[in-house]
mmCIF file of C-alpha atoms and ligand atoms in Angstrom:
data_model
loop_
_atom_site.group_PDB
_atom_site.id
_atom_site.type_symbol
_atom_site.label_atom_id
_atom_site.label_comp_id
_atom_site.label_asym_id
_atom_site.label_seq_id
_atom_site.Cartn_x
_atom_site.Cartn_y
_atom_site.Cartn_z
ATOM 1 C CA UNK A 17 0.000 0.000 0.000
ATOM 2 C CA UNK A 18 1.750 3.146 -1.213
ATOM 3 C CA UNK A 19 1.042 6.612 0.206
ATOM 4 C CA UNK A 20 0.307 9.837 -1.724
ATOM 5 C CA UNK A 21 3.365 12.028 -2.347
ATOM 6 C CA UNK A 22 1.573 15.355 -2.669
ATOM 7 C CA UNK A 23 -0.789 16.928 -0.189
ATOM 8 C CA UNK A 24 -3.864 17.827 -2.265
ATOM 9 C CA UNK A 25 -7.147 19.524 -1.372
ATOM 10 C CA UNK A 26 -9.868 16.919 -0.908
ATOM 11 C CA UNK A 27 -7.368 14.157 -0.061
ATOM 12 C CA UNK A 28 -9.121 10.964 0.938
ATOM 13 C CA UNK A 29 -6.766 9.371 3.427
ATOM 14 C CA UNK A 30 -9.215 9.533 6.346
ATOM 15 C CA UNK A 31 -11.991 7.989 4.248
ATOM 16 C CA UNK A 32 -10.055 5.132 2.665
ATOM 17 C CA UNK A 33 -11.874 2.391 4.577
ATOM 18 C CA UNK A 34 -15.332 3.868 3.861
ATOM 19 C CA UNK A 35 -14.596 4.296 0.155
ATOM 20 C CA UNK A 36 -12.840 1.025 -0.578
ATOM 21 C CA UNK A 37 -15.423 -0.874 1.522
ATOM 22 C CA UNK A 38 -17.933 0.003 -1.213
ATOM 23 C CA UNK A 39 -15.733 -1.323 -4.021
ATOM 24 C CA UNK A 40 -16.477 -4.722 -5.602
ATOM 25 C CA UNK A 41 -14.263 -7.568 -4.371
ATOM 26 C CA UNK A 42 -12.879 -8.137 -7.867
ATOM 27 C CA UNK A 43 -12.596 -5.950 -10.945
ATOM 28 C CA UNK A 44 -10.580 -5.737 -14.153
ATOM 29 C CA UNK A 45 -9.159 -2.232 -14.680
ATOM 30 C CA UNK A 46 -9.362 0.588 -12.120
ATOM 31 C CA UNK A 47 -10.055 4.150 -13.354
ATOM 32 C CA UNK A 48 -9.714 7.346 -11.331
ATOM 33 C CA UNK A 49 -10.696 10.345 -13.518
ATOM 34 C CA UNK A 50 -10.132 13.060 -10.829
ATOM 35 C CA UNK A 51 -7.003 11.601 -9.274
ATOM 36 C CA UNK A 52 -5.631 14.649 -7.349
ATOM 37 C CA UNK A 53 -3.297 13.372 -4.612
ATOM 38 C CA UNK A 54 -4.332 9.809 -5.496
ATOM 39 C CA UNK A 55 -4.833 8.488 -1.936
ATOM 40 C CA UNK A 56 -7.244 5.771 -3.109
ATOM 41 C CA UNK A 57 -5.244 4.805 -6.207
ATOM 42 C CA UNK A 58 -1.955 4.484 -4.309
ATOM 43 C CA UNK A 59 -3.662 2.570 -1.505
ATOM 44 C CA UNK A 60 -5.152 0.057 -3.953
ATOM 45 C CA UNK A 61 -2.037 -0.432 -6.103
ATOM 46 C CA UNK A 62 -4.152 -1.794 -8.982
ATOM 47 C CA UNK A 63 -2.564 -4.126 -11.567
ATOM 48 C CA UNK A 64 -4.159 -2.163 -14.416
ATOM 49 C CA UNK A 65 -5.382 1.434 -14.224
ATOM 50 C CA UNK A 66 -6.036 4.752 -15.889
ATOM 51 C CA UNK A 67 -5.666 7.916 -13.852
ATOM 52 C CA UNK A 68 -6.512 11.443 -14.997
ATOM 53 C CA UNK A 69 -6.582 15.033 -13.866
ATOM 54 C CA UNK A 70 -7.272 18.292 -15.682
ATOM 55 C CA UNK A 71 -4.307 19.869 -13.903
ATOM 56 C CA UNK A 72 -1.373 19.466 -16.324
ATOM 57 C CA UNK A 73 1.261 20.188 -13.680
ATOM 58 C CA UNK A 74 -0.096 17.321 -11.593
ATOM 59 C CA UNK A 75 -0.228 14.763 -14.425
ATOM 60 C CA UNK A 76 3.259 15.826 -15.602
ATOM 61 C CA UNK A 77 4.427 15.231 -12.041
ATOM 62 C CA UNK A 78 3.043 11.672 -12.068
ATOM 63 C CA UNK A 79 4.623 10.978 -15.471
ATOM 64 C CA UNK A 80 7.999 12.140 -14.174
ATOM 65 C CA UNK A 81 7.640 10.035 -11.002
ATOM 66 C CA UNK A 82 6.756 7.008 -13.143
ATOM 67 C CA UNK A 83 9.433 7.441 -15.811
ATOM 68 C CA UNK A 84 12.314 9.316 -14.111
ATOM 69 C CA UNK A 85 12.209 8.665 -10.343
ATOM 70 C CA UNK A 86 15.986 8.800 -9.797
ATOM 71 C CA UNK A 87 16.457 12.032 -11.786
ATOM 72 C CA UNK A 88 13.605 13.578 -9.801
ATOM 73 C CA UNK A 89 15.139 12.562 -6.452
ATOM 74 C CA UNK A 90 18.498 14.058 -7.569
ATOM 75 C CA UNK A 91 16.799 17.311 -8.627
ATOM 76 C CA UNK A 92 14.932 17.497 -5.308
ATOM 77 C CA UNK A 93 18.253 17.660 -3.485
ATOM 78 C CA UNK A 94 19.053 21.023 -5.092
ATOM 79 C CA UNK A 95 16.402 22.991 -3.117
ATOM 80 C CA UNK A 96 16.861 25.037 0.057
ATOM 81 C CA UNK A 97 14.577 25.797 2.952
ATOM 82 C CA UNK A 98 14.551 29.609 3.011
ATOM 83 C CA UNK A 99 11.842 32.181 2.383
ATOM 84 C CA UNK A 100 13.647 34.044 -0.444
ATOM 85 C CA UNK A 101 14.510 30.730 -2.139
ATOM 86 C CA UNK A 102 10.830 29.710 -1.858
ATOM 87 C CA UNK A 103 9.578 32.840 -3.660
ATOM 88 C CA UNK A 104 12.236 32.484 -6.377
ATOM 89 C CA UNK A 105 11.216 28.834 -6.828
ATOM 90 C CA UNK A 106 7.553 29.868 -7.025
ATOM 91 C CA UNK A 107 8.354 32.453 -9.758
ATOM 92 C CA UNK A 108 10.387 29.903 -11.678
ATOM 93 C CA UNK A 109 7.550 27.359 -11.399
ATOM 94 C CA UNK A 110 4.991 29.900 -12.644
ATOM 95 C CA UNK A 111 7.271 30.753 -15.562
ATOM 96 C CA UNK A 112 7.253 27.152 -16.816
ATOM 97 C CA UNK A 113 4.465 26.536 -19.313
ATOM 98 C CA UNK A 114 3.445 23.016 -18.373
ATOM 99 C CA UNK A 115 2.609 20.568 -21.134
ATOM 100 C CA UNK A 116 3.805 18.302 -23.900
ATOM 101 C CA UNK A 117 6.243 20.846 -25.396
ATOM 102 C CA UNK A 118 8.567 20.839 -22.385
ATOM 103 C CA UNK A 119 11.934 19.107 -22.703
ATOM 104 C CA UNK A 120 12.484 16.087 -20.401
ATOM 105 C CA UNK A 121 14.830 18.206 -18.240
ATOM 106 C CA UNK A 122 12.226 20.970 -17.851
ATOM 107 C CA UNK A 123 9.559 18.404 -16.951
ATOM 108 C CA UNK A 124 11.775 17.008 -14.186
ATOM 109 C CA UNK A 125 12.500 20.556 -12.970
ATOM 110 C CA UNK A 126 8.771 21.429 -12.962
ATOM 111 C CA UNK A 127 7.900 18.222 -11.065
ATOM 112 C CA UNK A 128 10.643 18.865 -8.517
ATOM 113 C CA UNK A 129 9.505 22.456 -7.965
ATOM 114 C CA UNK A 130 5.897 21.284 -7.524
ATOM 115 C CA UNK A 131 6.943 18.818 -4.833
ATOM 116 C CA UNK A 132 9.221 21.354 -3.106
ATOM 117 C CA UNK A 133 6.495 24.047 -3.102
ATOM 118 C CA UNK A 134 3.874 21.528 -1.959
ATOM 119 C CA UNK A 135 6.034 20.519 1.033
ATOM 120 C CA UNK A 136 7.045 24.046 2.051
ATOM 121 C CA UNK A 137 4.031 26.242 1.215
ATOM 122 C CA UNK A 138 1.480 27.439 3.760
ATOM 123 C CA UNK A 139 -0.965 24.600 4.596
ATOM 124 C CA UNK A 140 0.464 22.413 1.799
ATOM 125 C CA UNK A 141 -2.446 23.515 -0.356
ATOM 126 C CA UNK A 142 -2.199 23.670 -4.142
ATOM 127 C CA UNK A 143 -4.060 26.804 -5.219
ATOM 128 C CA UNK A 144 -3.957 28.859 -8.413
ATOM 129 C CA UNK A 145 -5.144 32.413 -9.021
ATOM 130 C CA UNK A 146 -7.360 33.301 -12.004
ATOM 131 C CA UNK A 147 -4.255 33.565 -14.230
ATOM 132 C CA UNK A 148 -3.402 29.948 -13.415
ATOM 133 C CA UNK A 149 -0.429 30.906 -11.212
ATOM 134 C CA UNK A 150 0.422 29.028 -8.037
ATOM 135 C CA UNK A 151 0.036 31.751 -5.408
ATOM 136 C CA UNK A 152 0.386 30.156 -1.964
ATOM 137 C CA UNK A 153 2.738 31.898 0.472
ATOM 138 C CA UNK A 154 5.724 30.438 2.360
ATOM 139 C CA UNK A 155 4.826 28.058 5.194
ATOM 140 C CA UNK A 156 6.525 28.057 8.573
ATOM 141 C CA UNK A 157 7.652 24.450 8.888
ATOM 142 C CA UNK A 158 10.691 23.579 10.990
ATOM 143 C CA UNK A 159 11.988 20.617 8.999
ATOM 144 C CA UNK A 160 10.034 19.980 5.794
ATOM 145 C CA UNK A 161 11.076 16.970 3.673
ATOM 146 C CA UNK A 162 10.835 17.445 -0.089
ATOM 147 C CA UNK A 163 13.386 14.851 -1.251
ATOM 148 C CA UNK A 164 11.228 11.838 -0.409
ATOM 149 C CA UNK A 165 13.318 9.189 -2.144
ATOM 150 C CA UNK A 166 11.669 6.167 -0.552
ATOM 151 C CA UNK A 167 8.143 7.452 -1.208
ATOM 152 C CA UNK A 168 8.923 8.437 -4.816
ATOM 153 C CA UNK A 169 10.335 4.980 -5.593
ATOM 154 C CA UNK A 170 7.269 3.273 -4.033
ATOM 155 C CA UNK A 171 4.813 5.443 -5.967
ATOM 156 C CA UNK A 172 6.829 5.063 -9.172
ATOM 157 C CA UNK A 173 6.384 1.280 -8.939
ATOM 158 C CA UNK A 174 2.582 1.661 -8.613
ATOM 159 C CA UNK A 175 2.477 4.073 -11.568
ATOM 160 C CA UNK A 176 4.221 1.571 -13.897
ATOM 161 C CA UNK A 177 0.836 -0.126 -14.402
ATOM 162 C CA UNK A 178 -1.098 3.100 -15.052
ATOM 163 C CA UNK A 179 -1.954 5.081 -18.160
ATOM 164 C CA UNK A 180 -1.968 8.776 -17.258
ATOM 165 C CA UNK A 181 -4.384 11.188 -18.967
ATOM 166 C CA UNK A 182 -4.620 14.969 -18.770
ATOM 167 C CA UNK A 183 -8.110 15.701 -20.000
ATOM 168 C CA UNK A 184 -11.734 16.058 -18.950
ATOM 169 C CA UNK A 185 -13.150 13.177 -16.844
ATOM 170 C CA UNK A 186 -15.382 12.197 -19.818
ATOM 171 C CA UNK A 187 -12.468 10.194 -21.322
ATOM 172 C CA UNK A 188 -13.533 7.314 -19.078
ATOM 173 C CA UNK A 189 -16.633 6.655 -21.229
ATOM 174 C CA UNK A 190 -14.269 5.348 -23.909
ATOM 175 C CA UNK A 191 -11.900 3.576 -21.515
ATOM 176 C CA UNK A 192 -14.093 1.675 -19.063
ATOM 177 C CA UNK A 193 -15.708 -1.623 -20.042
ATOM 178 C CA UNK A 194 -17.873 -4.208 -18.229
ATOM 179 C CA UNK A 195 -16.124 -5.561 -15.112
ATOM 180 C CA UNK A 196 -14.047 -2.392 -14.568
ATOM 181 C CA UNK A 197 -14.216 -0.071 -11.526
ATOM 182 C CA UNK A 198 -14.433 3.738 -11.726
ATOM 183 C CA UNK A 199 -13.963 5.923 -8.644
ATOM 184 C CA UNK A 200 -14.982 9.566 -9.219
ATOM 185 C CA UNK A 201 -13.806 12.161 -6.693
ATOM 186 C CA UNK A 202 -14.751 15.470 -8.375
ATOM 187 C CA UNK A 203 -14.305 18.951 -6.932
ATOM 188 C CA UNK A 204 -17.148 19.308 -4.453
ATOM 189 C CA UNK A 205 -19.968 21.788 -4.417
ATOM 190 C CA UNK A 206 -19.301 24.070 -1.429
ATOM 191 C CA UNK A 207 -21.537 23.197 1.542
ATOM 192 C CA UNK A 208 -21.615 26.899 2.414
ATOM 193 C CA UNK A 209 -20.235 30.069 0.867
ATOM 194 C CA UNK A 210 -17.197 30.040 3.171
ATOM 195 C CA UNK A 211 -16.424 26.332 2.761
ATOM 196 C CA UNK A 212 -15.062 26.607 -0.753
ATOM 197 C CA UNK A 213 -13.266 23.367 -1.571
ATOM 198 C CA UNK A 214 -13.348 24.131 -5.277
ATOM 199 C CA UNK A 215 -10.105 26.019 -5.702
ATOM 200 C CA UNK A 216 -7.953 23.159 -7.054
ATOM 201 C CA UNK A 217 -7.775 24.562 -10.550
ATOM 202 C CA UNK A 218 -8.415 27.914 -12.162
ATOM 203 C CA UNK A 219 -11.506 26.393 -13.859
ATOM 204 C CA UNK A 220 -14.461 25.794 -11.536
ATOM 205 C CA UNK A 221 -16.616 22.666 -11.517
ATOM 206 C CA UNK A 222 -20.253 23.788 -11.526
ATOM 207 C CA UNK A 223 -23.713 22.176 -11.369
ATOM 208 C CA UNK A 224 -23.682 21.490 -15.114
ATOM 209 C CA UNK A 225 -20.421 19.568 -14.669
ATOM 210 C CA UNK A 226 -21.994 17.640 -11.759
ATOM 211 C CA UNK A 227 -24.937 16.743 -14.050
ATOM 212 C CA UNK A 228 -22.560 15.707 -16.819
ATOM 213 C CA UNK A 229 -20.723 13.514 -14.304
ATOM 214 C CA UNK A 230 -24.034 11.966 -13.158
ATOM 215 C CA UNK A 231 -24.881 11.147 -16.804
ATOM 216 C CA UNK A 232 -21.509 9.454 -17.326
ATOM 217 C CA UNK A 233 -21.955 7.522 -14.032
ATOM 218 C CA UNK A 234 -25.419 6.310 -15.137
ATOM 219 C CA UNK A 235 -24.149 5.312 -18.582
ATOM 220 C CA UNK A 236 -21.245 3.331 -17.093
ATOM 221 C CA UNK A 237 -23.422 1.594 -14.475
ATOM 222 C CA UNK A 238 -25.768 0.487 -17.285
ATOM 223 C CA UNK A 239 -22.740 -1.128 -18.976
ATOM 224 C CA UNK A 240 -21.899 -3.175 -15.845
ATOM 225 C CA UNK A 241 -19.018 -0.941 -14.824
ATOM 226 C CA UNK A 242 -18.842 -0.577 -11.006
ATOM 227 C CA UNK A 243 -19.149 3.149 -10.176
ATOM 228 C CA UNK A 244 -18.430 4.980 -6.915
ATOM 229 C CA UNK A 245 -18.791 8.780 -6.619
ATOM 230 C CA UNK A 246 -17.649 10.879 -3.630
ATOM 231 C CA UNK A 247 -19.387 14.219 -3.205
ATOM 232 C CA UNK A 248 -21.020 16.715 -0.859
ATOM 233 C CA UNK A 249 -24.656 16.243 0.278
ATOM 234 C CA UNK A 250 -26.386 18.742 -2.115
ATOM 235 C CA UNK A 251 -25.357 16.573 -5.068
ATOM 236 C CA UNK A 252 -27.369 13.509 -3.953
ATOM 237 C CA UNK A 253 -30.534 15.007 -5.464
ATOM 238 C CA UNK A 254 -29.021 14.472 -8.916
ATOM 239 C CA UNK A 255 -28.928 10.704 -8.265
ATOM 240 C CA UNK A 256 -32.336 10.313 -6.557
ATOM 241 C CA UNK A 257 -34.201 9.167 -9.682
ATOM 242 C CA UNK A 258 -31.643 6.500 -10.500
ATOM 243 C CA UNK A 259 -32.340 3.165 -8.785
ATOM 244 C CA UNK A 260 -28.912 1.820 -9.725
ATOM 245 C CA UNK A 261 -27.308 4.009 -7.037
ATOM 246 C CA UNK A 262 -27.171 3.736 -3.221
ATOM 247 C CA UNK A 263 -26.121 6.721 -1.094
ATOM 248 C CA UNK A 264 -24.038 6.421 2.113
ATOM 249 C CA UNK A 265 -23.358 9.419 4.396
ATOM 250 C CA UNK A 266 -20.011 9.651 6.165
ATOM 251 C CA UNK A 267 -18.501 12.198 8.514
ATOM 252 C CA UNK A 268 -15.121 13.550 7.433
ATOM 253 C CA UNK A 269 -12.657 15.707 9.317
ATOM 254 C CA UNK A 270 -11.225 18.031 6.737
ATOM 255 C CA UNK A 271 -7.630 18.924 7.432
ATOM 256 C CA UNK A 272 -7.647 21.459 4.582
ATOM 257 C CA UNK A 273 -10.115 24.283 4.966
ATOM 258 C CA UNK A 274 -9.128 27.890 4.341
ATOM 259 C CA UNK A 275 -11.316 29.155 7.199
ATOM 260 C CA UNK A 276 -9.937 27.934 10.553
ATOM 261 C CA UNK A 277 -13.281 28.501 12.326
ATOM 262 C CA UNK A 278 -14.905 26.147 9.856
ATOM 263 C CA UNK A 279 -12.751 23.087 10.554
ATOM 264 C CA UNK A 280 -14.563 20.055 11.818
ATOM 265 C CA UNK A 281 -16.973 17.341 10.816
ATOM 266 C CA UNK A 282 -18.556 17.708 7.384
ATOM 267 C CA UNK A 283 -20.985 15.140 6.058
ATOM 268 C CA UNK A 284 -19.771 13.642 2.824
ATOM 269 C CA UNK A 285 -21.674 11.302 0.542
ATOM 270 C CA UNK A 286 -20.573 8.162 -1.264
ATOM 271 C CA UNK A 287 -22.782 7.094 -4.145
ATOM 272 C CA UNK A 288 -22.313 3.560 -5.420
ATOM 273 C CA UNK A 289 -23.726 1.248 -8.073
ATOM 274 C CA UNK A 290 -22.191 -1.853 -6.440
ATOM 275 C CA UNK A 291 -24.883 -4.146 -4.916
ATOM 276 C CA UNK A 292 -24.284 -4.573 -1.166
ATOM 277 C CA UNK A 293 -23.606 -8.335 -1.398
ATOM 278 C CA UNK A 294 -20.803 -7.727 -3.941
ATOM 279 C CA UNK A 295 -18.927 -5.116 -1.897
ATOM 280 C CA UNK A 296 -15.584 -5.659 -0.208
ATOM 281 C CA UNK A 297 -17.091 -4.826 3.159
ATOM 282 C CA UNK A 298 -20.436 -6.570 3.604
ATOM 283 C CA UNK A 299 -22.995 -5.604 6.237
ATOM 284 C CA UNK A 300 -24.957 -7.920 8.581
ATOM 285 C CA UNK A 301 -28.102 -7.546 6.440
ATOM 286 C CA UNK A 302 -26.270 -9.325 3.589
ATOM 287 C CA UNK A 303 -26.221 -12.406 5.822
ATOM 288 C CA UNK A 304 -29.963 -12.194 6.625
ATOM 289 C CA UNK A 305 -29.433 -10.571 10.063
HETATM 290 C C1 SAM B 10 -11.307 16.246 -5.118
HETATM 291 S S1 SAM B 10 -9.880 16.534 -6.065
HETATM 292 C C2 SAM B 10 -9.355 14.896 -6.061
HETATM 293 C C3 SAM B 10 -8.866 14.453 -4.703
HETATM 294 C C4 SAM B 10 -8.134 13.129 -4.747
HETATM 295 N N1 SAM B 10 -9.011 12.016 -5.050
HETATM 296 C C5 SAM B 10 -7.301 12.846 -3.517
HETATM 297 O O1 SAM B 10 -7.537 11.873 -2.826
HETATM 298 O O2 SAM B 10 -6.407 13.637 -3.219
HETATM 299 C C6 SAM B 10 -10.528 16.858 -7.661
HETATM 300 C C7 SAM B 10 -9.539 16.917 -8.805
HETATM 301 O O3 SAM B 10 -10.280 17.051 -10.032
HETATM 302 C C8 SAM B 10 -9.543 17.835 -10.958
HETATM 303 N N2 SAM B 10 -10.512 18.326 -11.958
HETATM 304 C C9 SAM B 10 -11.290 19.448 -11.928
HETATM 305 N N3 SAM B 10 -12.119 19.477 -12.995
HETATM 306 C C10 SAM B 10 -11.878 18.347 -13.715
HETATM 307 C C11 SAM B 10 -12.422 17.784 -14.920
HETATM 308 N N4 SAM B 10 -13.397 18.405 -15.600
HETATM 309 N N5 SAM B 10 -11.941 16.594 -15.360
HETATM 310 C C12 SAM B 10 -10.940 15.969 -14.677
HETATM 311 N N6 SAM B 10 -10.368 16.452 -13.541
HETATM 312 C C13 SAM B 10 -10.844 17.618 -13.065
HETATM 313 C C14 SAM B 10 -8.868 18.884 -10.088
HETATM 314 O O4 SAM B 10 -7.682 19.353 -10.736
HETATM 315 C C15 SAM B 10 -8.579 18.108 -8.779
HETATM 316 O O5 SAM B 10 -7.254 17.593 -8.748
#
């Protein structure tokens, strides 16, 4: 069981047991179209997978970890823990235009800067302004670790079996076939105006996107693909008319919340198409109790 390398808003480490308990006991290929920090993917270590995120810097990072782990670890050793160095590194990172056109060396540099900034920035929160620039200030950590050789090698091994996409989540309609498992963890609708968990990427994820996601989930479930969706409570109404889905409510302690007074238990919903007697974690009612 590998651990995520990056701290990412909406990380699912505290909910791993709840989420994976709803998964089917066996499946062919695993797909995670909103992979973010990848807590569930790295925990599962699937033999065959596709992972995706719209954030190009993030998917480039995973490609570099998969294909060049040793070069990345070497590059990580060049950074320093100092406030002026941090802001220079942030400017350099924002000056790199992420994407396919980068040379291999620039991709390794970008990935290394992302990891360094993620480990040393305030709250470890990836956030972009409306121009798509990473704008988080310096964090006051005493001894942050951004080299992470052991963790990078472990995650690199898991990524060997994954195809990495950098596109809209809709790609999974073409990729998933009967017997596969898809776990969707989209940006959430805020539960209140102050609890804005949607700042992962300069582009928002609105109600129309949530409806589009529901339509893809329904289409996949009809094709015997196992589907699990994490979301916030307001979204359940989109699934109410679809008998294929069951809704479970869980309490989650969110470590990342920009408003300190708002930290605490937030109800989160897990929507699944997997029948209860086929889940990894069965309940007493499955045994006639
Ligand atoms: C809730 S986070 C994923 C959290 C992750 N599962 C974890 O455990 O850390 C949602 C992710 O969806 C990505 N995203 C936003 N809109 C998207 C879209 N239309 N298609 C694919 N990914 C998208 C964001 O960049 C963000 O990384």
